mmCIF file of C-alpha atoms in Angstrom:
data_model
loop_
_atom_site.group_PDB
_atom_site.id
_atom_site.type_symbol
_atom_site.label_atom_id
_atom_site.label_comp_id
_atom_site.label_asym_id
_atom_site.label_seq_id
_atom_site.Cartn_x
_atom_site.Cartn_y
_atom_site.Cartn_z
ATOM 1 C CA UNK A 1 0.009 -26.236 -1.759
ATOM 2 C CA UNK A 2 3.023 -24.343 -3.090
ATOM 3 C CA UNK A 3 3.112 -22.169 -6.223
ATOM 4 C CA UNK A 4 6.341 -20.706 -7.619
ATOM 5 C CA UNK A 5 6.458 -17.371 -9.451
ATOM 6 C CA UNK A 6 9.048 -14.917 -10.729
ATOM 7 C CA UNK A 7 9.113 -12.399 -7.844
ATOM 8 C CA UNK A 8 11.208 -12.303 -4.684
ATOM 9 C CA UNK A 9 8.791 -12.621 -1.718
ATOM 10 C CA UNK A 10 8.092 -15.981 -0.100
ATOM 11 C CA UNK A 11 4.504 -15.914 1.160
ATOM 12 C CA UNK A 12 2.316 -18.188 3.289
ATOM 13 C CA UNK A 13 -1.480 -17.717 3.298
ATOM 14 C CA UNK A 14 -3.436 -19.323 6.161
ATOM 15 C CA UNK A 15 -7.233 -19.583 6.370
ATOM 16 C CA UNK A 16 -9.504 -22.423 7.489
ATOM 17 C CA UNK A 17 -12.244 -21.480 4.973
ATOM 18 C CA UNK A 18 -11.341 -22.850 1.498
ATOM 19 C CA UNK A 19 -13.182 -20.159 -0.515
ATOM 20 C CA UNK A 20 -11.500 -17.369 1.463
ATOM 21 C CA UNK A 21 -8.111 -19.064 1.143
ATOM 22 C CA UNK A 22 -8.591 -19.553 -2.604
ATOM 23 C CA UNK A 23 -9.474 -15.871 -3.061
ATOM 24 C CA UNK A 24 -6.499 -14.717 -0.992
ATOM 25 C CA UNK A 25 -4.157 -17.043 -2.859
ATOM 26 C CA UNK A 26 -5.512 -15.881 -6.218
ATOM 27 C CA UNK A 27 -4.707 -12.234 -5.503
ATOM 28 C CA UNK A 28 -1.295 -12.993 -4.000
ATOM 29 C CA UNK A 29 -0.352 -15.293 -6.876
ATOM 30 C CA UNK A 30 -1.179 -12.517 -9.341
ATOM 31 C CA UNK A 31 1.200 -10.041 -7.683
ATOM 32 C CA UNK A 32 4.570 -9.954 -9.500
ATOM 33 C CA UNK A 33 6.460 -9.476 -6.234
ATOM 34 C CA UNK A 34 5.483 -12.940 -4.972
ATOM 35 C CA UNK A 35 8.086 -15.592 -5.795
ATOM 36 C CA UNK A 36 6.629 -18.520 -3.879
ATOM 37 C CA UNK A 37 3.182 -18.957 -2.369
ATOM 38 C CA UNK A 38 2.344 -21.603 0.213
ATOM 39 C CA UNK A 39 -1.184 -22.141 1.517
ATOM 40 C CA UNK A 40 -2.396 -23.792 4.707
ATOM 41 C CA UNK A 41 -5.842 -24.529 6.094
ATOM 42 C CA UNK A 42 -4.926 -24.310 9.777
ATOM 43 C CA UNK A 43 -2.114 -23.442 12.188
ATOM 44 C CA UNK A 44 -0.750 -26.990 12.302
ATOM 45 C CA UNK A 45 -0.322 -27.100 8.538
ATOM 46 C CA UNK A 46 1.166 -23.596 8.603
ATOM 47 C CA UNK A 47 3.795 -24.612 11.165
ATOM 48 C CA UNK A 48 4.647 -27.617 9.006
ATOM 49 C CA UNK A 49 5.298 -25.289 6.059
ATOM 50 C CA UNK A 50 7.364 -22.944 8.219
ATOM 51 C CA UNK A 51 9.423 -25.869 9.510
ATOM 52 C CA UNK A 52 10.390 -26.889 5.993
ATOM 53 C CA UNK A 53 10.653 -23.532 4.184
ATOM 54 C CA UNK A 54 11.745 -19.965 4.869
ATOM 55 C CA UNK A 55 8.874 -17.485 4.555
ATOM 56 C CA UNK A 56 9.019 -13.683 4.410
ATOM 57 C CA UNK A 57 5.390 -12.952 5.287
ATOM 58 C CA UNK A 58 2.361 -14.840 6.592
ATOM 59 C CA UNK A 59 -1.129 -13.649 5.605
ATOM 60 C CA UNK A 60 -3.134 -14.979 8.511
ATOM 61 C CA UNK A 61 -6.813 -15.350 9.362
ATOM 62 C CA UNK A 62 -7.613 -14.730 13.044
ATOM 63 C CA UNK A 63 -10.634 -16.877 13.845
ATOM 64 C CA UNK A 64 -9.672 -20.479 13.166
ATOM 65 C CA UNK A 65 -10.385 -23.705 15.059
ATOM 66 C CA UNK A 66 -7.629 -25.042 17.267
ATOM 67 C CA UNK A 67 -4.716 -22.628 17.404
ATOM 68 C CA UNK A 68 -6.162 -19.312 16.197
ATOM 69 C CA UNK A 69 -4.359 -16.595 14.283
ATOM 70 C CA UNK A 70 -3.373 -14.555 17.340
ATOM 71 C CA UNK A 71 -1.911 -17.610 19.060
ATOM 72 C CA UNK A 72 -0.042 -18.616 15.925
ATOM 73 C CA UNK A 73 1.360 -15.092 15.621
ATOM 74 C CA UNK A 74 2.693 -15.341 19.183
ATOM 75 C CA UNK A 75 4.461 -18.564 18.224
ATOM 76 C CA UNK A 76 5.945 -16.929 15.125
ATOM 77 C CA UNK A 77 7.315 -14.039 17.172
ATOM 78 C CA UNK A 78 9.582 -16.517 18.966
ATOM 79 C CA UNK A 79 11.254 -17.614 15.740
ATOM 80 C CA UNK A 80 14.901 -16.647 15.351
ATOM 81 C CA UNK A 81 13.926 -14.862 12.116
ATOM 82 C CA UNK A 82 10.184 -14.267 12.416
ATOM 83 C CA UNK A 83 8.227 -13.593 9.233
ATOM 84 C CA UNK A 84 6.164 -10.448 8.841
ATOM 85 C CA UNK A 85 2.512 -10.916 9.826
ATOM 86 C CA UNK A 86 -0.489 -9.550 7.932
ATOM 87 C CA UNK A 87 -3.824 -10.400 9.514
ATOM 88 C CA UNK A 88 -6.702 -10.929 7.090
ATOM 89 C CA UNK A 89 -10.059 -11.049 8.853
ATOM 90 C CA UNK A 90 -13.731 -10.169 8.605
ATOM 91 C CA UNK A 91 -13.633 -8.561 12.053
ATOM 92 C CA UNK A 92 -12.158 -5.303 13.338
ATOM 93 C CA UNK A 93 -12.115 -6.080 17.072
ATOM 94 C CA UNK A 94 -8.663 -7.667 16.965
ATOM 95 C CA UNK A 95 -6.790 -4.761 15.395
ATOM 96 C CA UNK A 96 -5.175 -3.397 18.556
ATOM 97 C CA UNK A 97 -4.067 -6.859 19.723
ATOM 98 C CA UNK A 98 -2.734 -7.539 16.237
ATOM 99 C CA UNK A 99 -0.473 -4.516 16.254
ATOM 100 C CA UNK A 100 0.608 -5.209 19.830
ATOM 101 C CA UNK A 101 1.956 -8.440 18.336
ATOM 102 C CA UNK A 102 3.918 -6.437 15.785
ATOM 103 C CA UNK A 103 1.705 -7.084 12.760
ATOM 104 C CA UNK A 104 2.730 -5.254 9.615
ATOM 105 C CA UNK A 105 -0.843 -4.804 8.436
ATOM 106 C CA UNK A 106 -4.480 -5.654 9.179
ATOM 107 C CA UNK A 107 -6.699 -6.295 6.172
ATOM 108 C CA UNK A 108 -10.464 -6.597 6.287
ATOM 109 C CA UNK A 109 -12.341 -9.205 4.253
ATOM 110 C CA UNK A 110 -13.472 -9.332 1.534
ATOM 111 C CA UNK A 111 -9.941 -8.812 0.275
ATOM 112 C CA UNK A 112 -9.227 -6.558 -2.691
ATOM 113 C CA UNK A 113 -6.233 -6.842 -4.990
ATOM 114 C CA UNK A 114 -5.186 -3.223 -4.455
ATOM 115 C CA UNK A 115 -5.399 -3.593 -0.662
ATOM 116 C CA UNK A 116 -3.202 -6.702 -0.704
ATOM 117 C CA UNK A 117 -0.771 -4.880 -3.004
ATOM 118 C CA UNK A 118 -0.509 -2.159 -0.357
ATOM 119 C CA UNK A 119 0.147 -4.813 2.307
ATOM 120 C CA UNK A 120 2.960 -6.289 0.245
ATOM 121 C CA UNK A 121 4.452 -2.822 -0.156
ATOM 122 C CA UNK A 122 4.429 -2.416 3.628
ATOM 123 C CA UNK A 123 5.977 -5.850 4.087
ATOM 124 C CA UNK A 124 8.797 -4.990 1.699
ATOM 125 C CA UNK A 125 9.362 -1.720 3.553
ATOM 126 C CA UNK A 126 9.449 -3.482 6.909
ATOM 127 C CA UNK A 127 11.920 -6.106 5.687
ATOM 128 C CA UNK A 128 14.451 -3.556 4.402
ATOM 129 C CA UNK A 129 14.444 -1.346 7.505
ATOM 130 C CA UNK A 130 17.950 -1.472 9.023
ATOM 131 C CA UNK A 131 18.097 -3.855 11.969
ATOM 132 C CA UNK A 132 20.360 -1.548 13.984
ATOM 133 C CA UNK A 133 19.412 -1.782 17.681
ATOM 134 C CA UNK A 134 18.641 1.936 17.845
ATOM 135 C CA UNK A 135 16.252 1.678 14.908
ATOM 136 C CA UNK A 136 14.532 -1.342 16.444
ATOM 137 C CA UNK A 137 14.231 0.451 19.770
ATOM 138 C CA UNK A 138 12.572 3.451 18.125
ATOM 139 C CA UNK A 139 10.085 1.148 16.418
ATOM 140 C CA UNK A 140 9.203 -0.603 19.675
ATOM 141 C CA UNK A 141 8.912 2.697 21.543
ATOM 142 C CA UNK A 142 6.479 4.203 19.027
ATOM 143 C CA UNK A 143 4.086 1.483 17.855
ATOM 144 C CA UNK A 144 1.391 2.202 15.326
ATOM 145 C CA UNK A 145 -2.379 2.053 15.748
ATOM 146 C CA UNK A 146 -4.605 0.897 12.873
ATOM 147 C CA UNK A 147 -7.260 3.451 11.934
ATOM 148 C CA UNK A 148 -9.889 3.350 9.207
ATOM 149 C CA UNK A 149 -9.976 6.206 6.688
ATOM 150 C CA UNK A 150 -12.412 5.975 3.775
ATOM 151 C CA UNK A 151 -12.298 2.185 3.805
ATOM 152 C CA UNK A 152 -8.500 1.998 4.049
ATOM 153 C CA UNK A 153 -6.536 0.996 7.134
ATOM 154 C CA UNK A 154 -3.796 3.492 7.975
ATOM 155 C CA UNK A 155 -1.059 3.256 10.589
ATOM 156 C CA UNK A 156 -1.099 6.086 13.132
ATOM 157 C CA UNK A 157 2.045 6.442 15.297
ATOM 158 C CA UNK A 158 1.218 6.485 18.981
ATOM 159 C CA UNK A 159 3.425 9.562 19.343
ATOM 160 C CA UNK A 160 0.896 11.493 17.238
ATOM 161 C CA UNK A 161 -1.847 10.979 19.834
ATOM 162 C CA UNK A 162 -2.346 13.991 22.121
ATOM 163 C CA UNK A 163 -5.242 12.719 24.216
ATOM 164 C CA UNK A 164 -7.899 10.008 24.148
ATOM 165 C CA UNK A 165 -11.626 10.264 24.820
ATOM 166 C CA UNK A 166 -13.843 7.311 25.778
ATOM 167 C CA UNK A 167 -16.903 6.754 23.608
ATOM 168 C CA UNK A 168 -18.657 3.624 24.838
ATOM 169 C CA UNK A 169 -16.663 0.555 23.838
ATOM 170 C CA UNK A 170 -14.582 2.744 21.522
ATOM 171 C CA UNK A 171 -11.885 5.362 22.040
ATOM 172 C CA UNK A 172 -11.387 8.547 20.044
ATOM 173 C CA UNK A 173 -7.724 9.354 19.462
ATOM 174 C CA UNK A 174 -7.106 13.087 19.181
ATOM 175 C CA UNK A 175 -4.098 14.266 17.169
ATOM 176 C CA UNK A 176 -2.927 17.681 15.990
ATOM 177 C CA UNK A 177 -4.646 17.033 12.633
ATOM 178 C CA UNK A 178 -7.954 15.566 13.795
ATOM 179 C CA UNK A 179 -9.441 12.572 15.598
ATOM 180 C CA UNK A 180 -9.930 8.883 14.878
ATOM 181 C CA UNK A 181 -12.295 6.336 16.403
ATOM 182 C CA UNK A 182 -10.859 2.904 17.232
ATOM 183 C CA UNK A 183 -12.521 -0.132 18.718
ATOM 184 C CA UNK A 184 -10.687 -0.441 22.027
ATOM 185 C CA UNK A 185 -11.617 0.625 25.534
ATOM 186 C CA UNK A 186 -10.021 3.556 27.321
ATOM 187 C CA UNK A 187 -9.084 1.244 30.209
ATOM 188 C CA UNK A 188 -7.137 -0.989 27.834
ATOM 189 C CA UNK A 189 -5.203 1.935 26.359
ATOM 190 C CA UNK A 190 -4.527 3.356 29.828
ATOM 191 C CA UNK A 191 -2.903 0.079 30.839
ATOM 192 C CA UNK A 192 -0.937 -0.426 27.643
ATOM 193 C CA UNK A 193 0.245 3.173 27.246
ATOM 194 C CA UNK A 194 1.141 3.992 30.847
ATOM 195 C CA UNK A 195 4.864 3.477 30.185
ATOM 196 C CA UNK A 196 4.645 5.915 27.264
ATOM 197 C CA UNK A 197 3.532 8.784 29.518
ATOM 198 C CA UNK A 198 -0.232 8.578 29.122
ATOM 199 C CA UNK A 199 -2.154 9.210 32.347
ATOM 200 C CA UNK A 200 -5.809 8.852 33.268
ATOM 201 C CA UNK A 201 -7.320 12.173 34.399
ATOM 202 C CA UNK A 202 -10.983 11.183 34.275
ATOM 203 C CA UNK A 203 -13.048 8.095 33.568
ATOM 204 C CA UNK A 204 -13.497 9.467 30.042
ATOM 205 C CA UNK A 205 -10.050 10.948 29.331
ATOM 206 C CA UNK A 206 -6.491 9.749 28.914
ATOM 207 C CA UNK A 207 -3.813 12.341 28.148
ATOM 208 C CA UNK A 208 -0.125 12.552 27.281
ATOM 209 C CA UNK A 209 1.401 14.020 30.443
ATOM 210 C CA UNK A 210 4.189 15.958 28.716
ATOM 211 C CA UNK A 211 1.670 17.830 26.553
ATOM 212 C CA UNK A 212 -0.288 19.335 29.435
ATOM 213 C CA UNK A 213 0.162 23.093 29.137
ATOM 214 C CA UNK A 214 -1.896 24.022 32.228
ATOM 215 C CA UNK A 215 -3.639 22.538 35.224
ATOM 216 C CA UNK A 216 -6.303 25.094 36.038
ATOM 217 C CA UNK A 217 -8.849 25.418 38.840
ATOM 218 C CA UNK A 218 -12.331 26.356 37.628
ATOM 219 C CA UNK A 219 -15.703 26.503 39.380
ATOM 220 C CA UNK A 220 -16.468 22.837 38.781
ATOM 221 C CA UNK A 221 -12.989 21.582 39.654
ATOM 222 C CA UNK A 222 -9.700 21.211 37.796
ATOM 223 C CA UNK A 223 -9.134 21.074 34.062
ATOM 224 C CA UNK A 224 -6.014 20.458 32.006
ATOM 225 C CA UNK A 225 -5.262 22.342 28.810
ATOM 226 C CA UNK A 226 -3.821 20.493 25.814
ATOM 227 C CA UNK A 227 -3.626 22.188 22.416
ATOM 228 C CA UNK A 228 -6.090 24.791 23.652
ATOM 229 C CA UNK A 229 -8.692 22.194 24.667
ATOM 230 C CA UNK A 230 -9.873 22.045 28.290
ATOM 231 C CA UNK A 231 -10.356 18.518 29.609
ATOM 232 C CA UNK A 232 -11.906 17.795 33.020
ATOM 233 C CA UNK A 233 -9.923 16.206 35.823
ATOM 234 C CA UNK A 234 -11.956 14.102 38.221
ATOM 235 C CA UNK A 235 -11.443 14.507 41.974
ATOM 236 C CA UNK A 236 -10.088 10.984 42.362
ATOM 237 C CA UNK A 237 -7.368 11.668 39.769
ATOM 238 C CA UNK A 238 -6.422 15.218 40.830
ATOM 239 C CA UNK A 239 -3.833 14.396 43.512
ATOM 240 C CA UNK A 240 -2.147 11.718 41.429
ATOM 241 C CA UNK A 241 -2.007 14.036 38.409
ATOM 242 C CA UNK A 242 -0.461 16.849 40.473
ATOM 243 C CA UNK A 243 2.182 14.467 41.814
ATOM 244 C CA UNK A 244 3.047 13.248 38.323
ATOM 245 C CA UNK A 245 3.320 16.794 36.988
ATOM 246 C CA UNK A 246 5.657 17.749 39.837
ATOM 247 C CA UNK A 247 7.821 14.669 39.311
ATOM 248 C CA UNK A 248 7.971 15.320 35.564
ATOM 249 C CA UNK A 249 9.016 18.928 36.171
ATOM 250 C CA UNK A 250 11.759 17.850 38.605
ATOM 251 C CA UNK A 251 13.105 15.378 36.063
ATOM 252 C CA UNK A 252 13.251 18.121 33.443
ATOM 253 C CA UNK A 253 15.121 20.426 35.835
ATOM 254 C CA UNK A 254 17.664 17.759 36.706
ATOM 255 C CA UNK A 255 18.642 17.054 33.093
#
């Protein structure tokens, strides 16, 4: 179904559950920034819409039969002019994967009009960012992490994270202002953030190498100091950490 309005955004809403799709479409249709609203009940129908019409943003459910939302998002990324992606889901365990795919936002069901309005604001902001290669490179080098604050999803730049602490199946991201719990394992972050300078120092800790102020020997072994906090270094990670600190120092000297 396609509905035409008076705004300027061309929107596609995709959900395999008719009541959820109707509710999403209702809120989007009511927003004055939406010019045209398409709806689709699955990925196949969504791709048919995208073949025939240009779309600025796709509001996309994740768990759908057949091609799910994550798989559809990967297809959309290969478009010559990919639309912005906003995931709309009842689950929070896909947030990190969603933002790895470059999603603009991640909205939890049940949807609220004010939350969708915020998503549209972010979409508009993302569409007007200059596409200069340097600007795109900065965006790719410093991705954002979705965090929940008082029922609202906020985007935390990875560069703000000082160190990470494992807490079961979750990870606590420590920043200069505080800490935030996200549903992702420390092992997953260690793998994904290695190229950004994050190193494993312990089975429970991942730290930004360049922020280590000290590597200190104490009675129980080594600790690193970041922002005044002492974090333990396990024996198995000590030699590797020392080598990385030495290499980092040599690189700084050679600049």
